[in-house]
Coordinates of C-alpha atoms in Angstrom, one line a residue:
Chain J
M19 CA 0.0 0.0 0.0
R20 CA 2.9 2.4 0.8
Y21 CA 4.3 1.6 -2.6
F22 CA 1.0 2.3 -4.2
I23 CA 0.7 5.7 -2.5
R24 CA 4.2 6.6 -3.5
R25 CA 3.5 5.8 -7.1
I26 CA 0.4 7.9 -7.1
F27 CA 2.4 10.8 -5.6
F28 CA 5.0 10.3 -8.3
Y29 CA 2.4 10.4 -11.2
V30 CA 0.9 13.5 -9.8
I31 CA 4.3 15.2 -9.9
A32 CA 5.0 13.8 -13.4
L33 CA 1.6 15.1 -14.6
W34 CA 2.3 18.5 -13.1
T35 CA 5.7 18.6 -14.9
A36 CA 4.1 17.8 -18.3
V37 CA 1.4 20.4 -17.8
T38 CA 4.0 23.0 -16.7
L39 CA 6.3 22.2 -19.6
N40 CA 3.3 22.7 -21.9
F41 CA 2.9 26.1 -20.4
I42 CA 6.5 27.1 -20.5
I43 CA 7.6 26.0 -24.0
P44 CA 5.6 28.5 -26.1
R45 CA 6.6 31.3 -23.7
L46 CA 10.3 30.4 -23.8
A47 CA 10.4 29.9 -27.6
P48 CA 12.3 32.5 -29.5
G49 CA 10.2 34.7 -31.6
D50 CA 6.4 35.2 -31.5
P51 CA 4.4 32.1 -32.4
V52 CA 1.3 34.2 -33.0
Q53 CA 3.1 36.5 -35.5
T54 CA 4.5 33.4 -37.3
L55 CA 1.0 32.1 -37.6
V56 CA -0.4 35.4 -38.9
G57 CA 2.4 35.6 -41.4
R58 CA 1.8 32.1 -42.7
S59 CA -1.9 32.5 -43.0
Q60 CA -1.4 35.7 -45.1
G61 CA -4.1 37.6 -43.3
R62 CA -6.7 35.0 -43.6
I63 CA -7.0 34.7 -39.9
D64 CA -9.9 35.9 -37.8
P65 CA -8.8 38.8 -35.5
R66 CA -10.7 37.1 -32.7
A67 CA -8.5 34.0 -33.2
I68 CA -5.4 36.2 -32.9
A69 CA -6.7 37.7 -29.7
A70 CA -7.5 34.3 -28.3
L71 CA -4.0 33.0 -29.2
E72 CA -2.2 35.9 -27.7
L73 CA -4.2 35.4 -24.5
Q74 CA -3.3 31.7 -24.5
F75 CA 0.4 32.2 -25.1
G76 CA 0.7 35.3 -22.9
I77 CA 1.7 37.8 -25.7
N78 CA 0.8 41.5 -25.6
T79 CA -0.8 41.1 -22.2
K80 CA -0.3 42.8 -18.9
I81 CA -1.5 39.8 -16.9
P82 CA 1.4 38.6 -14.8
E83 CA 2.9 35.1 -15.6
W84 CA 1.7 33.4 -12.4
Q85 CA -1.9 34.6 -13.0
Q86 CA -1.7 33.2 -16.6
Y87 CA -0.4 30.0 -15.2
F88 CA -3.3 29.5 -12.8
S89 CA -5.9 30.4 -15.3
Y90 CA -4.2 27.9 -17.6
L91 CA -4.5 25.2 -14.9
G92 CA -8.1 26.2 -14.3
D93 CA -8.9 25.9 -18.0
L94 CA -7.2 22.5 -18.2
L95 CA -9.3 21.2 -15.2
H96 CA -12.4 22.2 -17.3
G97 CA -11.0 20.4 -20.3
K98 CA -10.5 23.7 -22.2
L99 CA -7.5 23.4 -24.5
G100 CA -8.2 26.4 -26.6
L101 CA -9.5 26.7 -30.2
S102 CA -7.7 25.0 -33.1
F103 CA -6.5 27.4 -35.7
E104 CA -6.6 24.9 -38.6
Y105 CA -10.2 23.8 -37.7
Y106 CA -11.2 27.2 -36.3
P107 CA -13.5 27.6 -34.4
T108 CA -13.6 23.9 -33.3
P109 CA -12.1 23.4 -29.8
V110 CA -8.8 21.5 -29.7
S111 CA -10.4 18.9 -27.4
T112 CA -13.1 18.0 -30.0
V113 CA -10.5 17.7 -32.8
I114 CA -8.3 15.4 -30.6
V115 CA -11.2 13.2 -29.5
S116 CA -12.1 12.4 -33.1
H117 CA -8.6 11.2 -33.8
V118 CA -7.4 9.6 -30.7
F119 CA -9.4 6.4 -31.1
W120 CA -7.5 5.3 -34.2
T121 CA -4.1 5.6 -32.7
M122 CA -5.1 3.9 -29.5
G123 CA -6.6 0.9 -31.4
L124 CA -3.8 0.5 -33.9
I125 CA -0.8 1.2 -31.7
G126 CA -2.3 -0.7 -28.8
V127 CA -2.9 -3.9 -30.7
A128 CA 0.4 -3.7 -32.6
S129 CA 2.5 -3.1 -29.5
I130 CA 0.8 -5.9 -27.6
M131 CA 1.4 -8.3 -30.5
S132 CA 5.0 -7.2 -30.8
F133 CA 5.6 -7.6 -27.1
I134 CA 4.1 -11.1 -27.0
L135 CA 5.8 -12.4 -30.1
G136 CA 9.2 -10.8 -29.3
T137 CA 9.1 -12.2 -25.7
L138 CA 8.3 -15.7 -27.0
L139 CA 11.1 -15.5 -29.6
G140 CA 13.4 -14.4 -26.8
V141 CA 12.5 -17.3 -24.6
V142 CA 13.2 -19.8 -27.4
S143 CA 16.4 -18.0 -28.3
A144 CA 17.7 -18.1 -24.8
W145 CA 16.6 -21.7 -24.2
R146 CA 18.6 -22.8 -27.3
Q147 CA 21.5 -20.5 -26.7
G148 CA 24.1 -20.9 -29.4
S149 CA 21.8 -22.7 -31.8
I150 CA 21.4 -21.6 -35.4
F151 CA 18.1 -19.9 -34.5
D152 CA 19.9 -18.0 -31.7
R153 CA 22.7 -17.0 -33.9
I154 CA 20.7 -15.7 -36.9
V155 CA 17.4 -14.3 -35.6
P156 CA 18.5 -11.7 -33.1
P157 CA 21.1 -10.0 -35.5
A158 CA 18.6 -10.2 -38.4
L159 CA 15.9 -8.5 -36.3
T160 CA 18.4 -6.0 -35.0
F161 CA 19.2 -5.0 -38.6
L162 CA 15.5 -4.6 -39.2
S163 CA 15.1 -2.3 -36.2
S164 CA 18.2 -0.2 -37.3
I165 CA 16.4 0.8 -40.5
P166 CA 14.7 4.1 -40.1
Y167 CA 11.0 3.2 -39.5
F168 CA 9.6 5.4 -42.3
Y169 CA 12.0 3.9 -44.7
L170 CA 10.8 0.3 -44.0
A171 CA 7.2 1.5 -44.0
L172 CA 7.6 3.1 -47.4
F173 CA 9.0 -0.1 -48.8
F174 CA 6.1 -2.1 -47.5
L175 CA 3.7 0.5 -48.8
Y176 CA 5.4 0.3 -52.2
F177 CA 5.6 -3.4 -52.6
L178 CA 2.7 -4.9 -50.7
G179 CA 0.3 -2.0 -51.2
F180 CA 1.2 -0.4 -54.5
K181 CA 3.0 -3.0 -56.6
F182 CA 1.1 -6.2 -55.5
G183 CA -2.0 -4.4 -54.4
W184 CA -2.6 -6.7 -51.5
F185 CA -3.4 -4.0 -49.0
P186 CA -4.9 -0.5 -49.2
I187 CA -2.3 2.2 -49.1
I188 CA -4.0 5.2 -47.5
G189 CA -6.3 6.0 -44.6
A190 CA -8.0 3.9 -41.9
Y191 CA -11.1 2.9 -44.0
S192 CA -12.2 3.1 -47.6
F193 CA -13.5 6.4 -48.8
T194 CA -16.6 4.6 -50.1
A195 CA -17.2 2.9 -46.8
D196 CA -20.4 3.7 -44.9
T197 CA -19.2 4.9 -41.5
S198 CA -22.5 6.1 -40.1
Q199 CA -23.3 2.7 -38.5
F200 CA -21.4 -0.3 -37.4
S201 CA -21.4 -3.3 -39.8
L202 CA -19.3 -6.4 -40.4
S203 CA -18.0 -5.2 -43.7
L204 CA -16.9 -1.9 -42.1
L205 CA -15.0 -3.9 -39.5
F206 CA -13.2 -5.9 -42.2
D207 CA -12.4 -2.8 -44.1
V208 CA -10.9 -1.2 -41.0
L209 CA -8.9 -4.3 -40.2
N210 CA -7.7 -4.5 -43.8
H211 CA -6.4 -1.0 -43.6
A212 CA -4.7 -1.7 -40.3
I213 CA -2.7 -4.7 -41.3
L214 CA 0.1 -3.0 -43.1
P215 CA 0.8 -0.2 -40.5
A216 CA 0.6 -2.8 -37.7
L217 CA 2.9 -5.2 -39.5
T218 CA 5.6 -2.5 -39.9
I219 CA 5.4 -1.5 -36.2
V220 CA 5.7 -5.1 -35.1
L221 CA 8.7 -5.8 -37.3
V222 CA 10.7 -2.8 -36.1
S223 CA 9.9 -3.2 -32.4
L224 CA 10.3 -7.0 -32.3
A225 CA 14.1 -7.0 -31.8
G226 CA 14.0 -5.0 -28.6
W227 CA 11.6 -7.4 -26.8
M228 CA 13.5 -10.4 -28.1
V229 CA 16.9 -9.3 -27.1
G230 CA 15.7 -8.0 -23.7
M231 CA 13.9 -11.3 -23.0
R232 CA 16.8 -13.4 -24.2
N233 CA 19.3 -11.6 -22.0
A234 CA 17.1 -11.7 -18.9
M235 CA 16.3 -15.4 -19.4
L236 CA 20.0 -16.3 -19.8
N237 CA 20.4 -14.9 -16.3
T238 CA 17.6 -16.9 -14.8
L239 CA 18.6 -20.1 -16.7
S240 CA 21.9 -20.1 -14.8
E241 CA 20.1 -19.9 -11.4
D242 CA 20.1 -22.9 -9.1
Y243 CA 16.3 -23.3 -9.0
V244 CA 16.3 -24.0 -12.7
L245 CA 19.0 -26.6 -12.3
M246 CA 16.9 -28.0 -9.4
A247 CA 13.8 -28.1 -11.6
E248 CA 15.7 -29.9 -14.3
A249 CA 17.2 -32.4 -11.8
K250 CA 13.7 -33.1 -10.5
G251 CA 12.9 -34.3 -14.0
L252 CA 10.3 -31.7 -14.8
S253 CA 9.4 -31.5 -18.4
N254 CA 11.4 -29.1 -20.6
W255 CA 8.3 -27.1 -21.3
R256 CA 7.6 -26.6 -17.6
V257 CA 11.1 -25.6 -16.7
M258 CA 11.3 -23.2 -19.6
T259 CA 8.0 -21.4 -19.0
M260 CA 7.2 -21.7 -15.3
Y261 CA 10.7 -21.5 -13.9
A262 CA 13.0 -19.6 -16.3
A263 CA 10.7 -17.4 -18.4
R264 CA 8.4 -16.5 -15.6
N265 CA 11.2 -15.0 -13.5
A266 CA 12.8 -13.3 -16.5
I267 CA 9.8 -11.4 -17.8
L268 CA 9.6 -8.7 -15.2
P269 CA 12.1 -6.3 -16.8
N270 CA 10.3 -6.7 -20.1
I271 CA 7.1 -5.6 -18.5
T272 CA 8.6 -2.4 -17.1
G273 CA 10.1 -1.9 -20.5
F274 CA 6.7 -2.3 -22.2
A275 CA 5.2 0.5 -20.1
L276 CA 8.2 2.8 -20.8
S277 CA 8.2 1.9 -24.5
L278 CA 4.6 3.2 -24.9
G279 CA 6.0 6.7 -25.0
F280 CA 8.4 5.8 -27.8
V281 CA 5.6 4.0 -29.6
V282 CA 3.3 6.9 -29.5
G283 CA 6.2 9.1 -30.7
G284 CA 6.7 6.6 -33.5
S285 CA 3.1 6.8 -34.4
I286 CA 3.7 10.3 -35.7
I287 CA 5.9 8.9 -38.4
M288 CA 3.8 5.8 -39.0
E289 CA 0.6 7.8 -39.4
S290 CA 2.3 10.3 -41.7
V291 CA 3.5 7.6 -44.0
F292 CA 0.2 5.7 -44.1
S293 CA -2.0 8.9 -43.9
Y294 CA -3.7 7.2 -40.9
P295 CA -6.1 9.6 -39.3
G296 CA -4.7 9.2 -35.8
I297 CA -3.3 11.6 -33.3
G298 CA 0.2 11.4 -34.7
F299 CA -0.9 12.4 -38.2
L300 CA -2.9 15.2 -36.5
L301 CA 0.3 16.4 -34.7
F302 CA 2.3 16.3 -37.9
Q303 CA -0.3 18.4 -39.7
A304 CA -0.6 20.7 -36.8
V305 CA 3.2 21.3 -36.8
Q306 CA 3.2 21.9 -40.6
N307 CA 0.4 24.4 -40.2
S308 CA 1.9 26.0 -37.0
D309 CA -1.4 25.2 -35.3
Y310 CA 0.1 25.9 -31.8
P311 CA -3.0 25.3 -29.7
L312 CA -3.5 22.0 -31.3
I313 CA 0.2 21.0 -30.9
Q314 CA 0.0 21.9 -27.2
G315 CA -3.2 20.0 -26.7
I316 CA -1.9 16.9 -28.5
F317 CA 1.3 16.8 -26.5
L318 CA -0.7 17.0 -23.3
V319 CA -3.0 14.1 -24.4
I320 CA 0.0 12.0 -25.4
A321 CA 1.8 12.7 -22.1
L322 CA -1.4 11.9 -20.2
S323 CA -2.0 8.6 -21.9
V324 CA 1.6 7.5 -21.5
L325 CA 1.4 8.3 -17.8
A326 CA -1.8 6.3 -17.5
A327 CA -0.2 3.4 -19.3
N328 CA 2.8 3.5 -16.9
F329 CA 0.5 3.6 -14.0
L330 CA -1.3 0.5 -15.2
A331 CA 2.0 -1.3 -15.7
D332 CA 2.9 -0.4 -12.1
I333 CA -0.3 -2.0 -10.9
M334 CA 0.5 -5.1 -13.0
Y335 CA 3.9 -5.2 -11.5
L336 CA 2.3 -5.1 -8.1
I337 CA 0.3 -8.2 -9.0
L338 CA 3.1 -10.1 -10.7
D339 CA 6.0 -9.4 -8.3
P340 CA 5.2 -10.1 -4.6
R341 CA 8.5 -8.6 -3.5
V342 CA 7.1 -5.1 -4.2
R343 CA 4.2 -5.6 -1.8
Y344 CA 6.2 -5.3 1.4
Chain B
M18 CA 36.2 -2.3 11.2
E19 CA 36.4 -5.0 8.7
L20 CA 37.2 -2.6 5.9
L21 CA 40.5 -1.5 7.6
N22 CA 41.7 -5.1 7.1
T23 CA 41.9 -4.6 3.4
H24 CA 44.6 -2.2 4.1
G25 CA 46.5 -4.8 6.0
G26 CA 46.1 -3.8 9.7
K27 CA 46.6 -6.5 12.3
P28 CA 43.6 -8.7 11.9
A29 CA 42.9 -12.0 13.6
A30 CA 43.5 -15.2 11.7
S31 CA 40.1 -15.8 10.2
P32 CA 39.1 -12.2 9.2
K33 CA 42.5 -12.1 7.4
Q34 CA 41.5 -15.1 5.4
T35 CA 38.3 -13.4 4.3
S36 CA 39.9 -10.1 3.7
N37 CA 42.5 -11.7 1.5
N38 CA 39.8 -13.4 -0.5
M39 CA 37.9 -10.2 -0.7
R40 CA 41.0 -8.4 -1.9
S41 CA 41.7 -10.9 -4.7
M42 CA 38.1 -10.9 -5.6
I43 CA 38.1 -7.2 -6.0
K44 CA 41.3 -7.3 -7.9
N45 CA 39.9 -9.8 -10.3
L46 CA 36.8 -7.8 -10.7
A47 CA 38.7 -4.6 -11.3
A48 CA 40.9 -6.4 -13.8
K49 CA 37.9 -7.7 -15.5
L50 CA 36.0 -4.5 -15.7
A51 CA 38.5 -1.7 -15.9
M52 CA 41.1 -3.2 -18.2
P53 CA 40.3 -2.7 -21.9
Q54 CA 39.2 -6.2 -22.4
L55 CA 37.6 -6.3 -25.8
P56 CA 35.0 -8.9 -26.7
K57 CA 36.0 -11.5 -29.2
S58 CA 32.8 -12.1 -31.0
A59 CA 32.7 -11.7 -34.8
M60 CA 29.6 -9.6 -34.5
F61 CA 31.5 -7.0 -32.4
W62 CA 34.4 -6.7 -34.8
T63 CA 32.0 -6.6 -37.8
G64 CA 30.3 -3.6 -36.1
I65 CA 33.6 -1.9 -35.4
G66 CA 34.7 -2.4 -39.0
M67 CA 31.5 -1.0 -40.4
L68 CA 31.6 2.0 -38.1
L69 CA 35.2 2.8 -38.9
F70 CA 34.3 2.7 -42.6
F71 CA 31.6 5.3 -42.0
I72 CA 33.8 7.5 -39.9
L73 CA 36.6 7.4 -42.5
V74 CA 34.1 8.3 -45.2
A75 CA 32.7 11.2 -43.1
A76 CA 36.2 12.5 -42.3
F77 CA 38.1 12.1 -45.6
G78 CA 35.3 11.6 -48.1
P79 CA 34.8 15.4 -48.6
L80 CA 38.4 15.7 -49.8
F81 CA 37.5 13.6 -52.9
I82 CA 34.2 15.4 -53.6
H83 CA 34.8 18.5 -55.7
G84 CA 32.1 21.1 -56.0
D85 CA 29.0 21.9 -54.1
P86 CA 26.8 18.9 -53.4
N87 CA 23.7 21.1 -53.6
A88 CA 24.7 22.6 -57.0
F89 CA 21.9 22.2 -59.6
S90 CA 22.6 20.9 -63.1
N91 CA 20.7 20.1 -66.2
D92 CA 20.8 16.3 -65.7
S93 CA 17.5 15.9 -63.9
L94 CA 16.9 12.4 -62.4
A95 CA 19.7 10.8 -64.4
P96 CA 20.2 7.2 -63.5
P97 CA 23.6 6.0 -62.1
S98 CA 26.4 6.5 -64.7
V99 CA 30.2 7.1 -64.7
K100 CA 29.6 10.8 -64.5
H101 CA 27.1 10.5 -61.6
L102 CA 28.0 7.3 -59.7
L103 CA 24.6 7.2 -58.0
G104 CA 22.6 9.3 -60.4
T105 CA 21.1 12.7 -59.8
T106 CA 18.2 14.3 -58.0
L107 CA 15.2 16.1 -59.5
T108 CA 17.2 19.4 -59.7
G109 CA 20.3 17.6 -61.0
Q110 CA 22.3 17.4 -57.8
D111 CA 24.8 14.5 -57.6
V112 CA 23.5 11.9 -55.2
F113 CA 26.9 10.3 -54.5
S114 CA 28.4 13.7 -53.5
Q115 CA 25.4 14.3 -51.2
L116 CA 25.7 10.9 -49.7
V117 CA 29.4 11.3 -48.9
I118 CA 29.1 14.9 -47.6
G119 CA 25.9 14.0 -45.7
A120 CA 27.7 11.3 -43.7
K121 CA 29.5 13.9 -41.8
L122 CA 26.5 15.8 -40.5
T123 CA 24.6 12.6 -39.8
L124 CA 27.4 11.0 -37.8
L125 CA 28.3 14.2 -36.1
S126 CA 24.8 15.1 -35.0
G127 CA 24.1 11.5 -33.8
F128 CA 27.3 11.3 -31.8
A129 CA 26.9 14.8 -30.4
A130 CA 23.4 14.0 -29.2
G131 CA 24.8 10.7 -27.7
V132 CA 27.5 12.6 -25.9
I133 CA 25.0 15.1 -24.4
A134 CA 22.6 12.4 -23.3
T135 CA 25.4 10.1 -21.9
T136 CA 27.1 13.0 -20.0
L137 CA 23.7 13.8 -18.4
S138 CA 23.0 10.2 -17.6
V139 CA 26.4 9.6 -16.1
I140 CA 26.2 12.7 -13.9
M141 CA 22.6 12.1 -12.8
G142 CA 23.0 8.3 -12.3
L143 CA 26.3 8.2 -10.5
V144 CA 25.7 11.2 -8.3
S145 CA 22.2 10.1 -7.2
G146 CA 23.4 6.5 -6.7
Y147 CA 26.4 7.4 -4.7
L148 CA 25.1 10.3 -2.6
G149 CA 21.8 8.6 -1.6
G150 CA 19.5 10.4 0.8
W151 CA 17.5 13.4 -0.3
A152 CA 19.8 14.2 -3.2
D153 CA 19.1 10.7 -4.5
D154 CA 15.3 11.3 -4.0
V155 CA 15.3 14.5 -5.9
L156 CA 17.6 13.3 -8.8
S157 CA 15.7 10.0 -9.1
L158 CA 12.4 11.9 -9.3
I159 CA 13.7 14.1 -12.1
T160 CA 15.1 11.0 -13.9
N161 CA 11.8 9.1 -13.6
I162 CA 9.8 12.1 -14.8
F163 CA 11.9 12.4 -17.9
L164 CA 11.5 8.6 -18.3
V165 CA 7.7 8.8 -18.4
I166 CA 7.3 12.0 -20.3
P167 CA 7.3 10.9 -24.0
G168 CA 10.5 12.1 -25.6
A169 CA 9.6 12.0 -29.3
P170 CA 6.5 14.1 -29.1
L171 CA 8.3 16.5 -26.8
A172 CA 11.1 16.7 -29.4
I173 CA 8.6 17.4 -32.2
V174 CA 6.8 20.1 -30.1
L175 CA 10.1 21.8 -29.3
S176 CA 11.3 21.7 -32.8
S177 CA 8.1 23.3 -34.1
Y178 CA 8.9 26.4 -32.0
V179 CA 12.7 26.5 -32.6
P180 CA 13.7 28.1 -35.9
N181 CA 15.3 25.6 -38.3
T182 CA 18.5 27.4 -39.1
S183 CA 20.9 24.6 -38.3
V184 CA 20.9 21.0 -37.1
W185 CA 22.1 21.8 -33.6
P186 CA 18.7 22.6 -32.0
I187 CA 17.6 19.1 -33.0
V188 CA 20.8 17.6 -31.5
F189 CA 20.2 19.4 -28.2
I190 CA 16.6 18.4 -28.1
V191 CA 17.3 14.8 -28.8
G192 CA 20.2 14.8 -26.3
L193 CA 18.0 16.4 -23.6
T194 CA 15.1 14.1 -24.0
N195 CA 17.0 10.8 -24.0
W196 CA 19.3 10.6 -21.0
A197 CA 16.9 9.2 -18.4
W198 CA 17.1 5.5 -19.2
G199 CA 20.9 5.4 -19.0
A200 CA 20.8 7.4 -15.7
R201 CA 18.5 4.8 -14.2
V202 CA 20.7 1.9 -15.2
L203 CA 23.8 3.6 -13.9
R204 CA 22.2 4.6 -10.7
S205 CA 21.2 1.0 -9.9
Q206 CA 24.8 -0.1 -10.7
T207 CA 26.3 2.6 -8.6
L208 CA 24.1 1.4 -5.7
T209 CA 25.8 -2.0 -5.9
M210 CA 29.3 -0.3 -5.9
R211 CA 28.7 2.2 -3.2
D212 CA 29.4 -0.2 -0.3
R213 CA 32.3 -2.1 -1.8
D214 CA 35.5 -2.1 0.2
F215 CA 37.6 -0.1 -2.2
I216 CA 35.1 2.7 -2.2
Q217 CA 35.0 2.7 1.6
A218 CA 38.8 2.7 1.5
S219 CA 38.9 5.8 -0.7
K220 CA 36.4 7.5 1.6
L221 CA 38.5 6.8 4.6
G222 CA 41.6 8.0 2.6
G223 CA 39.9 11.4 2.5
E224 CA 39.0 11.4 -1.2
N225 CA 36.3 13.9 -2.0
N226 CA 33.0 12.9 -3.5
F227 CA 33.8 14.1 -6.9
R228 CA 37.0 12.0 -7.1
I229 CA 35.2 8.9 -5.7
I230 CA 32.4 9.2 -8.2
F231 CA 34.3 9.9 -11.3
F232 CA 37.7 8.2 -10.7
D233 CA 36.8 5.2 -8.5
I234 CA 33.2 4.3 -9.5
M235 CA 33.0 5.4 -13.1
P236 CA 36.0 3.3 -14.5
N237 CA 34.2 0.2 -13.2
L238 CA 31.0 1.1 -15.0
I239 CA 32.7 2.1 -18.2
A240 CA 31.3 -0.9 -20.2
I241 CA 27.8 0.1 -19.2
V242 CA 28.4 3.8 -20.0
A243 CA 29.8 2.8 -23.4
S244 CA 26.8 0.6 -24.0
S245 CA 24.3 3.3 -23.0
F246 CA 26.2 5.8 -25.2
I247 CA 25.9 3.5 -28.2
F248 CA 22.2 2.8 -27.6
T249 CA 21.5 6.6 -27.3
T250 CA 23.5 7.3 -30.4
I251 CA 21.5 4.8 -32.4
Y252 CA 18.3 6.3 -31.1
A253 CA 19.5 9.9 -31.7
I254 CA 20.5 9.1 -35.3
L255 CA 17.1 7.5 -36.0
T256 CA 15.2 10.4 -34.3
E257 CA 17.3 13.0 -36.2
I258 CA 16.6 11.2 -39.5
S259 CA 12.9 10.9 -38.8
L260 CA 12.6 14.6 -37.8
S261 CA 14.4 15.6 -40.9
F262 CA 12.2 13.3 -43.0
L263 CA 9.2 15.1 -41.6
G264 CA 10.7 18.4 -42.6
L265 CA 11.3 19.6 -39.0
G266 CA 15.0 20.0 -39.3
N267 CA 17.1 22.5 -41.4
I268 CA 16.0 21.3 -44.8
L269 CA 18.9 23.0 -46.6
A270 CA 21.7 21.2 -44.8
V271 CA 23.2 18.1 -46.6
S272 CA 22.4 15.1 -44.4
W273 CA 20.9 11.7 -45.1
G274 CA 17.7 12.6 -43.4
N275 CA 17.3 15.6 -45.7
M276 CA 18.1 13.6 -48.8
L277 CA 15.2 11.3 -47.9
Y278 CA 13.0 14.3 -47.2
W279 CA 13.7 15.8 -50.6
A280 CA 13.4 12.4 -52.4
Q281 CA 10.0 11.8 -50.8
N282 CA 8.7 15.4 -51.4
S283 CA 9.7 15.4 -55.0
G284 CA 7.2 12.7 -55.7
T285 CA 9.9 10.6 -57.5
L286 CA 10.3 8.0 -54.7
L287 CA 9.4 5.1 -56.9
S288 CA 10.9 6.1 -60.2
A289 CA 14.3 7.3 -59.0
W290 CA 15.4 4.5 -56.7
W291 CA 19.1 5.7 -56.8
W292 CA 18.0 8.8 -54.9
F293 CA 15.9 7.2 -52.2
L294 CA 17.7 3.8 -51.6
P295 CA 21.3 4.8 -50.7
P296 CA 20.8 7.2 -47.8
G297 CA 18.3 4.8 -46.1
L298 CA 20.6 1.8 -46.6
C299 CA 23.5 3.8 -45.1
V300 CA 21.5 4.7 -42.0
A301 CA 20.5 1.1 -41.6
L302 CA 24.1 -0.1 -41.9
L303 CA 25.3 2.6 -39.5
G304 CA 22.6 1.7 -37.0
S305 CA 23.3 -2.0 -37.2
S306 CA 27.1 -1.5 -36.9
L307 CA 26.4 0.3 -33.6
A308 CA 23.9 -2.4 -32.5
F309 CA 26.4 -5.1 -33.2
I310 CA 29.0 -3.3 -31.1
N311 CA 26.5 -3.1 -28.4
F312 CA 25.9 -6.9 -28.6
G313 CA 29.6 -7.3 -28.0
L314 CA 29.7 -4.9 -25.1
D315 CA 26.8 -6.7 -23.5
T316 CA 28.9 -9.8 -23.1
I317 CA 31.4 -7.8 -21.1
V318 CA 28.8 -6.3 -18.8
N319 CA 27.1 -9.6 -18.4
P320 CA 29.3 -12.6 -19.0
K321 CA 26.4 -15.0 -18.9
L322 CA 25.4 -13.8 -22.3
M323 CA 28.6 -15.3 -23.9
M324 CA 28.1 -18.2 -26.3
V325 CA 28.7 -21.1 -23.9
P326 CA 25.5 -23.1 -24.1
S327 CA 24.8 -25.4 -21.2
K328 CA 25.6 -28.9 -22.4
N329 CA 22.7 -30.5 -20.6
R330 CA 20.2 -28.2 -22.0
G331 CA 21.6 -28.6 -25.5
K332 CA 21.1 -32.4 -25.2
K333 CA 17.7 -32.2 -23.8
A334 CA 16.6 -29.8 -26.4
A335 CA 18.0 -32.0 -29.1
E336 CA 16.1 -35.1 -27.9

């Protein structure tokens, strides 16, 4: 319980840091973001939008910084993230909500698949240390994960999507699909569009899980209790899964939670390549259009979801590792 | 005071035995860790060879390239030929020259970001692990916060505010957002070193904290520091390339990431393979050379990873 309270305390501080960073960055940035925006829009911007932006970023205002900070915190508590410039006058929160679902679904499923597959491969690789499998698969996967992600993704897009035409190459569903109501054909359409992005994510992230699990498992394999289990004549399968792998998986689980941040970051590139209408693509477009309120809002949402995922992993750790529950 | 015995006081018979054992153990350990004992695996040396090749190209390649790699010419999208070894871009720039010149910026920015991140992680990790107490609490808290705040989105947000006049803002951003994992690993390793006898001895010898941390503890963790440096460098190179590819860097500089950016934005990705293929392949080879080196370093940090499969298990698995 003490552990639990300490973790909650930690996440409150982490959340506060993310929120504060979000407040400070636009104010510390060189130049005037609002003027940049006005310049880029070539006068096509609503004066009210300029006023709102200046208020949000603390430009041309006599309100002291600390007062701005507290009104910013107050707005956040009410879910007010400002108005998007690109989609003016839609609130940032509305824009984000309509995109976040796609990223969560795709990235979530792909990372869980990659984690499970990579961990299993790691278990096999460690169990057969020095075998041909162990000599070839880890370096090969490492090479795959050293390729810049977008590069690999573009290859898949070109060959599997464009040349062979096996998979759709753009979006999360067909333009012709009827999205007004749920139907089985819509589900298949969405799944069909998700295969290629998911496949590329799994391929580049597999190596990390595999090598991590392999190394952790080599440590547990040399423990006496594994030798003891073998001496007792337990089946190979039982020794491998219940004795060696079970004790080796904990670091990988912590790694999984921490990796979510990287994965969400990676989704920006994935979604830009596949034009997938998720939050990463939204961030990319927001950056291109200098839609600062939207950029700020998306960063906050990403930070929040990564913190939440980490918190879940902590709870899982609590269940899996009795040593934490002192 | 058992630790005085290691300095050869006048101990009783049995403690002397243990202290001698302890001393030889530490000696062995120090010899194992601090000496430049290089891994023998073929993978490690392949990685070193590949990395050396890229460093040589980056350092001396520009001497063989005459003229401006960004200079336009009338040969638009010419396929590879004797005149243009790797063909030309849409505006007739020589791809081979760009590739060679671009190596320098790509390597330099990757390693620079790696150095920034590693320096931060060494300072934060070792200091918090060694000092303990409230200093450890504060530094660990900062480390853990940086660990959970997603680095890549933060880097993108920061780079959208910073003017893209050079690559260095990106290098700093990547360096500043990627040190936390290394710091955490080093902190936990420092915790296991803190109470070793040779550290206690230095303490009693009146060494100050700075010397103990950086001259007594750090040499023993050098393999881990090197490994985390390489890991961060790989990540930095990939992040830098990706940010450039998205057009968030200085798009006028000659680097592999920018070559990919222009190749993709020209809409000739599929027809002009000689433009798009080489830079990506070079990044992949550079990244894997570093990853292979890391494999080798891992076997020093953790000898259990060396290729000595247990005989029994091999037999049982073969059955």
